[in-house]
Tab-separated table of C-alpha atoms and ligand atoms in Angstrom:
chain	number	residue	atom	x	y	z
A	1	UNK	CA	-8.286	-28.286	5.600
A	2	UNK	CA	-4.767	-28.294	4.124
A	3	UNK	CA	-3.632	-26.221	1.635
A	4	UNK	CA	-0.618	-26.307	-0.699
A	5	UNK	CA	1.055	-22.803	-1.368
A	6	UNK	CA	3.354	-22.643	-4.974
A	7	UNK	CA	5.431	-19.152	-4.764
A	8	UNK	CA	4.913	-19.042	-0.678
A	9	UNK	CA	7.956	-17.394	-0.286
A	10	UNK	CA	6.956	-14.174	-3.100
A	11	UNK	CA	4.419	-11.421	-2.006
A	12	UNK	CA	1.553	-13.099	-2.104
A	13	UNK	CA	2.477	-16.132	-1.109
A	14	UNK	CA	3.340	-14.954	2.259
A	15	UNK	CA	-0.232	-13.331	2.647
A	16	UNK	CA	-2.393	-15.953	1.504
A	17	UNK	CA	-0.250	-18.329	3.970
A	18	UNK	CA	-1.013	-16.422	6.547
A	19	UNK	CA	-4.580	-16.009	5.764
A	20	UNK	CA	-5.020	-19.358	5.610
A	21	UNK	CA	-3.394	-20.085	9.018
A	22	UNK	CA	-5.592	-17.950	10.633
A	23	UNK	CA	-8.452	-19.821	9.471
A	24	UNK	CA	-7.198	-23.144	10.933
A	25	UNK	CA	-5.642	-24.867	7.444
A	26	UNK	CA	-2.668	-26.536	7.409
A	27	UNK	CA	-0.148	-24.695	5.188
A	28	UNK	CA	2.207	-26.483	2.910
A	29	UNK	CA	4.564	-24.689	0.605
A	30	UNK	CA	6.232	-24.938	-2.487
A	31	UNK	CA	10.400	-23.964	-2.322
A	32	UNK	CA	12.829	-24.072	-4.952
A	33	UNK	CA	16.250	-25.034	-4.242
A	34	UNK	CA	18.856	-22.027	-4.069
A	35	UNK	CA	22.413	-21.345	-2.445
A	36	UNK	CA	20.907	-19.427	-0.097
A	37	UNK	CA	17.687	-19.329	1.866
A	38	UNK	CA	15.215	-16.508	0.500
A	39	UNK	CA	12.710	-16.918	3.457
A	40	UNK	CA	12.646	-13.140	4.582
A	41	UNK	CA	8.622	-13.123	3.673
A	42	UNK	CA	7.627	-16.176	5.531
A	43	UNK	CA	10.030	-16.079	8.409
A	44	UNK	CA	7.591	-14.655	10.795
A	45	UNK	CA	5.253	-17.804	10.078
A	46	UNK	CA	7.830	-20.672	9.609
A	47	UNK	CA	7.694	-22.792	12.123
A	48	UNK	CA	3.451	-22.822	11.641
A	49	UNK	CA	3.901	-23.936	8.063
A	50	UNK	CA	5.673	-27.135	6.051
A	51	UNK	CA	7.749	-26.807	3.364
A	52	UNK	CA	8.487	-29.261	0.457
A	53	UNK	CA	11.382	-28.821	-2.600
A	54	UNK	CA	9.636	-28.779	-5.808
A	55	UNK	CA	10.299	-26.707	-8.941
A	56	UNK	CA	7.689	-25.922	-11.341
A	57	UNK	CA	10.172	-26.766	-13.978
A	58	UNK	CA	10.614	-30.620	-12.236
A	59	UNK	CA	7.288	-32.659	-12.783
A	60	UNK	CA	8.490	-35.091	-10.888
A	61	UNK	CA	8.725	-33.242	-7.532
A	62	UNK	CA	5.654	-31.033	-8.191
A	63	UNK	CA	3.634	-34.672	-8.398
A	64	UNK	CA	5.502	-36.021	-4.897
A	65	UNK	CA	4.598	-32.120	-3.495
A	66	UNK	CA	0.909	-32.984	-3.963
A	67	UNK	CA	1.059	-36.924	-3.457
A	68	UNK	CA	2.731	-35.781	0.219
A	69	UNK	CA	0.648	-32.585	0.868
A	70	UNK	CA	-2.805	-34.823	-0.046
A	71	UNK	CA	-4.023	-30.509	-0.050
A	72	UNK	CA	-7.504	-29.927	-0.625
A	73	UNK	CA	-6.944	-26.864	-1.749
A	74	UNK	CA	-3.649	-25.626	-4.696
A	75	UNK	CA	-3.423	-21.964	-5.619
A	76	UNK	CA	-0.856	-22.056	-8.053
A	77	UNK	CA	1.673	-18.412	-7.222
A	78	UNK	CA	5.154	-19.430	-8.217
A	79	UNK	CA	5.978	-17.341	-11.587
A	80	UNK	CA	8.193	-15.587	-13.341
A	81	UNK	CA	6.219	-12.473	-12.372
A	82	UNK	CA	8.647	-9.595	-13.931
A	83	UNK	CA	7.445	-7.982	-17.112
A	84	UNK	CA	10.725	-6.780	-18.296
A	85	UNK	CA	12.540	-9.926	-17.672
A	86	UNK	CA	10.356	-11.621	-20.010
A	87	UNK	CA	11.329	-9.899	-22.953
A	88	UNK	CA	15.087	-11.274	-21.890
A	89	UNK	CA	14.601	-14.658	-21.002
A	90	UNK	CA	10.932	-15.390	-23.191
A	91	UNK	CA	11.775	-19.112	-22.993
A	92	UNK	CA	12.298	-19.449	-19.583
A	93	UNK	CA	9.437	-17.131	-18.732
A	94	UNK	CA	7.260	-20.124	-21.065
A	95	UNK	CA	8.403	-22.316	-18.785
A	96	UNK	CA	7.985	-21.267	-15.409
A	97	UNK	CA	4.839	-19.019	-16.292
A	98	UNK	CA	2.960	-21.246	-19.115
A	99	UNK	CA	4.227	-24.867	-18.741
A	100	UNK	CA	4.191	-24.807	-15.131
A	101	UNK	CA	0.410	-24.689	-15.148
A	102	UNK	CA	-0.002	-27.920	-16.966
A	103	UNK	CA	2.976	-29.510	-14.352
A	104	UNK	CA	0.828	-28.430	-11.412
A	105	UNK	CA	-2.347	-29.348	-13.035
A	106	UNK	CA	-1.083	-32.777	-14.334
A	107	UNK	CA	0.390	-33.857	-10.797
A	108	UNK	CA	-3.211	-32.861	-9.224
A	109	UNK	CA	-4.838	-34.888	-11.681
A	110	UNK	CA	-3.012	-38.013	-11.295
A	111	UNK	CA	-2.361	-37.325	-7.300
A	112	UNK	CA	-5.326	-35.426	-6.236
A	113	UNK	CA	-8.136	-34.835	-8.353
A	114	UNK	CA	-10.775	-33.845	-6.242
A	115	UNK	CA	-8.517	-30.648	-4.812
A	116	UNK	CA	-9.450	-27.505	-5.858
A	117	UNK	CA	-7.151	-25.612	-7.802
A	118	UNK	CA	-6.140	-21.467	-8.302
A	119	UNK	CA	-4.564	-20.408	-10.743
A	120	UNK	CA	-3.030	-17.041	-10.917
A	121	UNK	CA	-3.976	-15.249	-13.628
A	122	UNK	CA	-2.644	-11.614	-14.588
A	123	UNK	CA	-4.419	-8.399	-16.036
A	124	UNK	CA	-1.452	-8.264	-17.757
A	125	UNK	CA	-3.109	-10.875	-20.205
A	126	UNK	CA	-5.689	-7.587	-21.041
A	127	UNK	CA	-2.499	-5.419	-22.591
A	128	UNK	CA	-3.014	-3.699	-25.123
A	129	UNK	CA	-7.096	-3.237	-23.902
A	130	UNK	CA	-9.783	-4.138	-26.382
A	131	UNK	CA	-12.323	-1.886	-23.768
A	132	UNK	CA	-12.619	-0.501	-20.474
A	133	UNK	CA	-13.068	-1.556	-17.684
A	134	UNK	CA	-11.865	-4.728	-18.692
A	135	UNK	CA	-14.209	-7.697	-17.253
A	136	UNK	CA	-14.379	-11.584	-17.131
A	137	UNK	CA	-15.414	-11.299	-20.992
A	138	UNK	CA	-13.079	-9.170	-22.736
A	139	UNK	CA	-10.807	-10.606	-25.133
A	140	UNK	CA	-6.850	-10.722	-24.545
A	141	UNK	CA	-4.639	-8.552	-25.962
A	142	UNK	CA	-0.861	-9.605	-24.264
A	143	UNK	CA	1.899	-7.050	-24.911
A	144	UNK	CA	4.838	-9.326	-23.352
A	145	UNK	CA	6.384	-13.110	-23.310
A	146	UNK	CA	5.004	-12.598	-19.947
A	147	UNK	CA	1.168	-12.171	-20.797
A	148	UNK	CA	1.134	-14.453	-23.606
A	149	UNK	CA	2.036	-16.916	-20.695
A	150	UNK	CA	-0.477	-15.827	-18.323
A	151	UNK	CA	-2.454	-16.625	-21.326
A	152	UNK	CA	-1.135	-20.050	-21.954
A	153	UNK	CA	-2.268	-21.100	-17.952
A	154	UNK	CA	-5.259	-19.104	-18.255
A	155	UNK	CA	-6.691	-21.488	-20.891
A	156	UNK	CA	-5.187	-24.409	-19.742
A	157	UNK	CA	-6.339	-24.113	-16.644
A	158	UNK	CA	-10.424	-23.328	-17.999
A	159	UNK	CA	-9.568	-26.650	-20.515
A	160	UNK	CA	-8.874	-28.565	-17.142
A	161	UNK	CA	-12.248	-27.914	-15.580
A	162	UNK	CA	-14.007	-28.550	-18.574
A	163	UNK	CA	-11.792	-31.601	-19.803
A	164	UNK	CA	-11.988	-33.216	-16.716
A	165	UNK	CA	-14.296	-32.122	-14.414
A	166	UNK	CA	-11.855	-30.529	-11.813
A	167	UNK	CA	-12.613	-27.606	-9.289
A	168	UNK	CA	-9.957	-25.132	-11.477
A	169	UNK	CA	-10.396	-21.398	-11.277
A	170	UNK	CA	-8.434	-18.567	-12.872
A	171	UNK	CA	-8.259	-15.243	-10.618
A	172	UNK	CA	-7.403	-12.423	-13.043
A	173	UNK	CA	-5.661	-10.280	-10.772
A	174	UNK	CA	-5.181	-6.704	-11.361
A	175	UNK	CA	-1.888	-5.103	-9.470
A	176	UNK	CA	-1.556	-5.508	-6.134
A	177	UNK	CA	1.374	-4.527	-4.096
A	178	UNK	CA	2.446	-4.274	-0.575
A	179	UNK	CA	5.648	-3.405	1.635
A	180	UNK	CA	6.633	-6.850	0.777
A	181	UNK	CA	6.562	-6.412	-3.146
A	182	UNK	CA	9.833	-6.461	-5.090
A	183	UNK	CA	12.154	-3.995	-5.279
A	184	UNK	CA	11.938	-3.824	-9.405
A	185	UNK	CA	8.191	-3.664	-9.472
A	186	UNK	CA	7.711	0.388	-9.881
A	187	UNK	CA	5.586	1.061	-6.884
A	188	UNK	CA	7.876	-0.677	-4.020
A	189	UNK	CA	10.994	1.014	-6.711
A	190	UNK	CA	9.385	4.439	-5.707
A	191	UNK	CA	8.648	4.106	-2.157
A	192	UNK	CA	12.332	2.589	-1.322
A	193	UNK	CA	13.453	5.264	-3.830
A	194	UNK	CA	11.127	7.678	-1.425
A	195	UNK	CA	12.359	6.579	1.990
A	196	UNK	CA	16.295	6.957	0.812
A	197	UNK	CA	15.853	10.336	-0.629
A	198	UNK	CA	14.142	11.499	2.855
A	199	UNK	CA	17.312	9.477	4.775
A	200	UNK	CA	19.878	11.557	2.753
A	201	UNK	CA	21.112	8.142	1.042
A	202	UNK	CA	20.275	9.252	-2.849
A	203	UNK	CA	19.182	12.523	-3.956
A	204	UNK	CA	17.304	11.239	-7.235
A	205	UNK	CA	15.203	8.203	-8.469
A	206	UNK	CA	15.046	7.285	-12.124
A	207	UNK	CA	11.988	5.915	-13.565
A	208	UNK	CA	10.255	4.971	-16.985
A	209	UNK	CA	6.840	5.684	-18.416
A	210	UNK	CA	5.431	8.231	-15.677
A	211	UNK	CA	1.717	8.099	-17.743
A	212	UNK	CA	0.751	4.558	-17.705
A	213	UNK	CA	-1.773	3.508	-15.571
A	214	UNK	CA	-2.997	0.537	-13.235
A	215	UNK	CA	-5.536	-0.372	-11.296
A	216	UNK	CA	-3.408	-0.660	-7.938
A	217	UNK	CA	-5.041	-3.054	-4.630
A	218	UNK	CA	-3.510	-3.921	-1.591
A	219	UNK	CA	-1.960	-7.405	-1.775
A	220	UNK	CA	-3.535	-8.458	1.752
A	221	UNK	CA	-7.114	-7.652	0.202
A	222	UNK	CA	-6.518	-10.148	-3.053
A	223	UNK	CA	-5.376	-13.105	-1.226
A	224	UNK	CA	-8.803	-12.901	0.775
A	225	UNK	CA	-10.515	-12.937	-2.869
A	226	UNK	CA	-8.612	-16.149	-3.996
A	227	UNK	CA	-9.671	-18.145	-1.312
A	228	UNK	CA	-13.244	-17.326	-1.466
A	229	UNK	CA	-13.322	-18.431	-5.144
A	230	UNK	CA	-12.155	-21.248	-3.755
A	231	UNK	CA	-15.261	-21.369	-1.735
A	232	UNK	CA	-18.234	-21.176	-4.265
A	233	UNK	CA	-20.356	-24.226	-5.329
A	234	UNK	CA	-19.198	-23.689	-8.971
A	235	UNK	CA	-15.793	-23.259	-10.229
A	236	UNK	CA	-15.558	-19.746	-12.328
A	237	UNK	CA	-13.394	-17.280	-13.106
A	238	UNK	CA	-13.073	-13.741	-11.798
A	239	UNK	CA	-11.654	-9.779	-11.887
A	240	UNK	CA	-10.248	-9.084	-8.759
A	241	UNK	CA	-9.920	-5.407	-9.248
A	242	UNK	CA	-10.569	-1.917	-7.454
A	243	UNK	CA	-12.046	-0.322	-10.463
A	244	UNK	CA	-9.732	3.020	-10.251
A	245	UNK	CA	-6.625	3.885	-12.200
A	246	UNK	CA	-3.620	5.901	-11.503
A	247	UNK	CA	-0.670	6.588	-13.133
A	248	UNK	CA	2.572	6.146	-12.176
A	249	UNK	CA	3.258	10.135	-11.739
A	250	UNK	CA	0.170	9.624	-9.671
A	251	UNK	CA	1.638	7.248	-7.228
A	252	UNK	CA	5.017	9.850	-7.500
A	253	UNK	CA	3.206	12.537	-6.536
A	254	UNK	CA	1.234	10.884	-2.934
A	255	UNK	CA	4.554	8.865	-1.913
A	256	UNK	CA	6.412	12.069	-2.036
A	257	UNK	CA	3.918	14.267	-0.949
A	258	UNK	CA	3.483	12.288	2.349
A	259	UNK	CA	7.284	12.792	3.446
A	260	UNK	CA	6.943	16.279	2.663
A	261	UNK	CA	8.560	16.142	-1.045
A	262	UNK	CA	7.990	17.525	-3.981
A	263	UNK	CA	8.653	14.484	-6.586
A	264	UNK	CA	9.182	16.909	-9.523
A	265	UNK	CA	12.858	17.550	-7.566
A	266	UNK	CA	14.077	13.909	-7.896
A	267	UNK	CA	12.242	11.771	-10.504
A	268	UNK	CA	14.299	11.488	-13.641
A	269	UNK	CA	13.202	9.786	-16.489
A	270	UNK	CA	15.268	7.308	-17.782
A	271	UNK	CA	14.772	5.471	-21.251
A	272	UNK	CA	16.143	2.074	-19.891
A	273	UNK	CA	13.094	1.494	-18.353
A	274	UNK	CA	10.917	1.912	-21.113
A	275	UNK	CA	9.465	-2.095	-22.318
A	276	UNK	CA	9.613	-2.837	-25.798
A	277	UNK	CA	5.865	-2.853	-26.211
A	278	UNK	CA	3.992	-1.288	-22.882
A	279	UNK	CA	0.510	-1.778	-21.245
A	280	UNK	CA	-0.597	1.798	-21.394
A	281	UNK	CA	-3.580	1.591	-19.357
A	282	UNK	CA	-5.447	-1.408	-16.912
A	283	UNK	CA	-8.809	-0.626	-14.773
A	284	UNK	CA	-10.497	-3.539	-13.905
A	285	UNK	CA	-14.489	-4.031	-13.693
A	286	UNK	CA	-14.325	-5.800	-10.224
A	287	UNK	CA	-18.524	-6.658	-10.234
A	288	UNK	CA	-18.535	-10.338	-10.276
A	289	UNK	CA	-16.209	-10.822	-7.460
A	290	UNK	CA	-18.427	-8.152	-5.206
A	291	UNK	CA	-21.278	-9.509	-6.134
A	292	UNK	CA	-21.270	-13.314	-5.881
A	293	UNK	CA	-17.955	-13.969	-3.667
A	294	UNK	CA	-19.066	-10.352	-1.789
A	295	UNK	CA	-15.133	-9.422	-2.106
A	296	UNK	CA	-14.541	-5.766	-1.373
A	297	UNK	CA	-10.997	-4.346	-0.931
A	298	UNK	CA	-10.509	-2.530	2.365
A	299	UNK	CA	-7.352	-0.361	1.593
A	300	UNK	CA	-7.322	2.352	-0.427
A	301	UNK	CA	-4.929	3.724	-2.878
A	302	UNK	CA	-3.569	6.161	-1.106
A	303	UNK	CA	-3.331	4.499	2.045
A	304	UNK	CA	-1.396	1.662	0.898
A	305	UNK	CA	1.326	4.262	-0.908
A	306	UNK	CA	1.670	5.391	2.799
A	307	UNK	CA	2.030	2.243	4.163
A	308	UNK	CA	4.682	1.296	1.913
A	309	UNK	CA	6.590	4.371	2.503
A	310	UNK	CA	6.202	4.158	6.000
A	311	UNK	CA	7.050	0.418	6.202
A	312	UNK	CA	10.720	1.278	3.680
A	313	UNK	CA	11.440	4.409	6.043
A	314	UNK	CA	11.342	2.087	9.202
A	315	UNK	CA	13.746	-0.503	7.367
A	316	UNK	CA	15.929	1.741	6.276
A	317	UNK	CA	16.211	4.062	9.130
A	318	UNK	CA	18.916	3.274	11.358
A	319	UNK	CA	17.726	1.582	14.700
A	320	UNK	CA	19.293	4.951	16.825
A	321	UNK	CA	17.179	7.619	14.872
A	322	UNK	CA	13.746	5.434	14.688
A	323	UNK	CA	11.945	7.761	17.239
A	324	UNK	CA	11.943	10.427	14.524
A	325	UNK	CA	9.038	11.790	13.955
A	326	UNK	CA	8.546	11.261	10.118
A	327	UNK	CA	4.895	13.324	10.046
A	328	UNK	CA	2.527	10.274	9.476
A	329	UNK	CA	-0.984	10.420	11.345
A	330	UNK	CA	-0.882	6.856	11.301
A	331	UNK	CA	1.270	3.698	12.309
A	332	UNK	CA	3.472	1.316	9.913
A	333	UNK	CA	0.653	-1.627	9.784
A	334	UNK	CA	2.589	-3.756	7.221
B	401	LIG	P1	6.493	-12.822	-6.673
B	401	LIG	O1	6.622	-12.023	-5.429
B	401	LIG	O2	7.424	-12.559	-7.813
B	401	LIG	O3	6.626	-14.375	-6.249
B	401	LIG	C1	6.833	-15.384	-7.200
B	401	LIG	C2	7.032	-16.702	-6.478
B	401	LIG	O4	7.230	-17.729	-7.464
B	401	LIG	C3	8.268	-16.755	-5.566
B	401	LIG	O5	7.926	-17.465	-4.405
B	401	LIG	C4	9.269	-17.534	-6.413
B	401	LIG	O6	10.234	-18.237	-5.631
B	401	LIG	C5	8.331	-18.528	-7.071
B	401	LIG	N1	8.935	-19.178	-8.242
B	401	LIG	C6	9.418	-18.598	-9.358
B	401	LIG	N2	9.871	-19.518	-10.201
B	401	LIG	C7	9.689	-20.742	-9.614
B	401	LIG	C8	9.975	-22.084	-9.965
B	401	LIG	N3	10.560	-22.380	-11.126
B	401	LIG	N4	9.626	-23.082	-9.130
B	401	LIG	C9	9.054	-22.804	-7.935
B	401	LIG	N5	8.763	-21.534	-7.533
B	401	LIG	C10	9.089	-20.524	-8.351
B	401	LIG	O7	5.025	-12.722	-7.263
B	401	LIG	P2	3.666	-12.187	-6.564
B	401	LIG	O8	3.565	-10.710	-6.774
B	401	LIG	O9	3.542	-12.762	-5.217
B	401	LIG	O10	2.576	-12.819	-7.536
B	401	LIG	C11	2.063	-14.144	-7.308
B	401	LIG	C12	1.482	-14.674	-8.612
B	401	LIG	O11	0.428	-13.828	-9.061
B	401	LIG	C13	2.463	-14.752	-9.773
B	401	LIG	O12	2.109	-15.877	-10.548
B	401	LIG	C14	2.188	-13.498	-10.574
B	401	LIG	O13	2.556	-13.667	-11.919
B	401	LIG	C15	0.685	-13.370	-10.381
B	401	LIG	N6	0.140	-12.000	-10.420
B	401	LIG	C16	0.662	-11.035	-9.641
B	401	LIG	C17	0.088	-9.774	-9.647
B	401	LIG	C18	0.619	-8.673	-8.769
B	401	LIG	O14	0.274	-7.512	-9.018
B	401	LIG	N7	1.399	-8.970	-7.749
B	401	LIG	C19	-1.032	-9.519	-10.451
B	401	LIG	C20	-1.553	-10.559	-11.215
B	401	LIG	C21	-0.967	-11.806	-11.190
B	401	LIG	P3	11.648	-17.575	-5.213
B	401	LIG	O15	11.350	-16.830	-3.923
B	401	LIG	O16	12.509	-18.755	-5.041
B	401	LIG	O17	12.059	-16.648	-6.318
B	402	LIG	O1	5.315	-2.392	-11.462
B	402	LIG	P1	5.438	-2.909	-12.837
B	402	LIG	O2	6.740	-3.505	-13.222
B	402	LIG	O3	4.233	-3.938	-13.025
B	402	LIG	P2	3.490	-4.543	-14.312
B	402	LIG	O4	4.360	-4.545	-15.504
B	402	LIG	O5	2.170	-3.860	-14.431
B	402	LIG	O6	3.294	-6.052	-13.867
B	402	LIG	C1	2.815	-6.386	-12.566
B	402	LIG	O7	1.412	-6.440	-12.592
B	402	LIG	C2	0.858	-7.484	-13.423
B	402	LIG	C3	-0.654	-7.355	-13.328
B	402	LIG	O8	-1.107	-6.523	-14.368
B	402	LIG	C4	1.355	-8.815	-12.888
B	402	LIG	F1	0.793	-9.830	-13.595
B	402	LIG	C5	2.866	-8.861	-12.992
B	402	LIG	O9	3.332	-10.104	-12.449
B	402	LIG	C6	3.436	-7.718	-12.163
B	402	LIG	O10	3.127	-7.978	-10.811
B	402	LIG	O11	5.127	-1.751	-13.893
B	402	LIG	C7	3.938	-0.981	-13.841
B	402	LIG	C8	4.034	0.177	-14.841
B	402	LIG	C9	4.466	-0.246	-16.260
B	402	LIG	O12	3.640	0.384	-17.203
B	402	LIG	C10	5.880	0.273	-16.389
B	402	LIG	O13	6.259	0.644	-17.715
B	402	LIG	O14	5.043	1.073	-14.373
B	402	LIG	C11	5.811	1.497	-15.484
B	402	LIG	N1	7.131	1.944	-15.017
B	402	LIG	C12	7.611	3.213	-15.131
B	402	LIG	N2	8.851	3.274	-14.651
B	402	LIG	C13	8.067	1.179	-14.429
B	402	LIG	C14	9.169	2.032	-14.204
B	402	LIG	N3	8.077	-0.117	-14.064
B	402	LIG	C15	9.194	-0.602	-13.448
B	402	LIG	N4	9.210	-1.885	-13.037
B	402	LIG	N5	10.300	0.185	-13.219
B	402	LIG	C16	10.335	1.508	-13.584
B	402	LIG	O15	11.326	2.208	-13.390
């Protein structure tokens, strides 16, 4: 089986390539052009993988990607995947977000129509929540240039399969982080933010909107959930969720906590980080996808806050003073 990869090189790019290596595919991947290699995420797997230049703004080199990848399988990642950035640059958030779906789905119709296609969908497209838990059927609500995009490729992506027959899915994907999630996305800002303040390097981390809430998941759990939509007999769409919410102050509190701080003594709120319209609250109803793809996520909430603090503490630590003992019961599995 080969599979082509857009957005290897982001978060969960780099886990669904290296799910699907270890189930024998052959991985192709999507790279922009840049002045500078930004491979750190899919270093460990390079040489097992190929790698094509295409830009989901170019539909020209997305349509040679798939005429030289002949993949049997697309799961369309690459996006402008930053909330707050949208409200800057709405346009080119369209672009790469929204139009970008019809590039990738237009070169897989003309070059390979009988591949199956992901698309990756966002809980963000729930915003401003018409009910809770929010499932397959609950209407969208978007609250930024960024979920009114999600939107866009959402749609576009169900008018596919029923327009012409293709194998498209949408994965509506509730948060999901990791060790190797951005810096700017608040859960990896806390933990690095976590790990310096227990270093000595900062004394205080500055945050936004401690009350909203998400329905966090491990990234290494979801990528397992778009391949086996991938799998069914029937092309559908699906929550992939965990069903609980925390709030931010939540996920404060347990990164702290497990270095032995109190996060009341650093967090500051900070107004700059407040969005011009926010997402209060997100807790997905994650039935469908346990009961026909029998998805189930493995790590819990609070384990993964560990592992992210333990995987920014070994990063940051320098190499001499590693054999610290830091107080966790359990190793850095990143
Ligand atoms: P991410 O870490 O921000 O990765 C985004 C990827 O898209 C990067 O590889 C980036 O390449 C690539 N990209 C951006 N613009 C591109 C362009 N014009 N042409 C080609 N590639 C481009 O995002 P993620 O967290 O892995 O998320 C993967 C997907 O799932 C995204 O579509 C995101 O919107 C969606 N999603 C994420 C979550 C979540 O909680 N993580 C939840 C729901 C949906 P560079 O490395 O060159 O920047
Ligand atoms: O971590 P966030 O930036 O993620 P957000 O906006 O929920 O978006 C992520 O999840 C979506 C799925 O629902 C994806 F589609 C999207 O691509 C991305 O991966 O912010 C989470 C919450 C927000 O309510 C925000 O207001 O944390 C709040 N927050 C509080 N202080 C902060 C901060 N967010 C950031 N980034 N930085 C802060 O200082």
């Amino acid at each position: 089986m080969r599979a082509l990869i857009t957005g290897i090189t982001g978060q969960d790019g780099s886990y669904l390539a290296e799910f699907l290596l270890s189930r024998g595919y052959e991985v192709w991947g999507v790279v922009r052009r840049s002045s500078s290699e930004n491979f750190e995420r899919i270093q460990h797997i390079r040489d097992q993988i190929k790698l094509f230049e295409a830009d989901l703004l170019d539909q020209t080199s997305l349509t040679r990607a798939v005429q030289s990848a002949r993949p049997d399988e697309v799961y369309n990642l690459a996006a402008q995947s930053f909330v707050p950035t949208s409200f800057v640059q709405p346009v080119l958030t369209a672009e790469f977000t929204g139009i970008g779906v019809a590039r990738i789905l237009e070169a897989i119709k003309n070059a390979a129509p009988k591949a199956k296609f992901y698309q990756a969908s966002s809980s963000e497209m729930f915003g401003k929540v018409l009910e809770t838990p929010q499932t397959e059927k609950t209407p969208f609500y978007p609250r930024s240039p960024y979920g009114v995009a999600k939107v866009y490729g959402h749609y576009l992506t169900v008018n596919y399969r029923e327009s012409y027959g293709m194998f498209a899915v949408s994965g509506i994907l509730f948060n999901h982080e990791s060790p190797r999630r951005g810096l700017e996305f608040v859960t990896r800002k806390i933990t690095d933010g976590v790990a310096k303040i227990k270093l000595g390097l900062t004394n205080e981390l500055r945050l936004g909107n401690l009350e909203a809430r998400r329905d966090w998941g491990f990234a290494g759990d979801y990528v397992r959930a778009m391949w086996l939509m991938l799998q069914q007999n029937e092309p559908k769409d699906y929550v992939v969720a965990t069903g609980k919410t925390h709030t931010v102050r939540d996920f404060c509190e347990i990164a702290f906590d497990s270095v032995g701080l109190n996060y009341k003594d650093h967090v500051v709120t900070d107004a700059a980080f407040l969005r011009p319209a926010e997402v209060d609250q997100l807790t997905g109803c994650p039935k469908r996808a346990e009961k026909e793809l029998g998805w189930k996520p493995e790590v819990s909430f609070s384990e993964m806050v560990e592992m992210m603090v333990r995987a920014d503490l070994k990063r940051l630590q320098p190499q001499s003073t590693r054999v610290v003992n830091l107080g966790f019961a359990k190793k850095a599995a990143v």
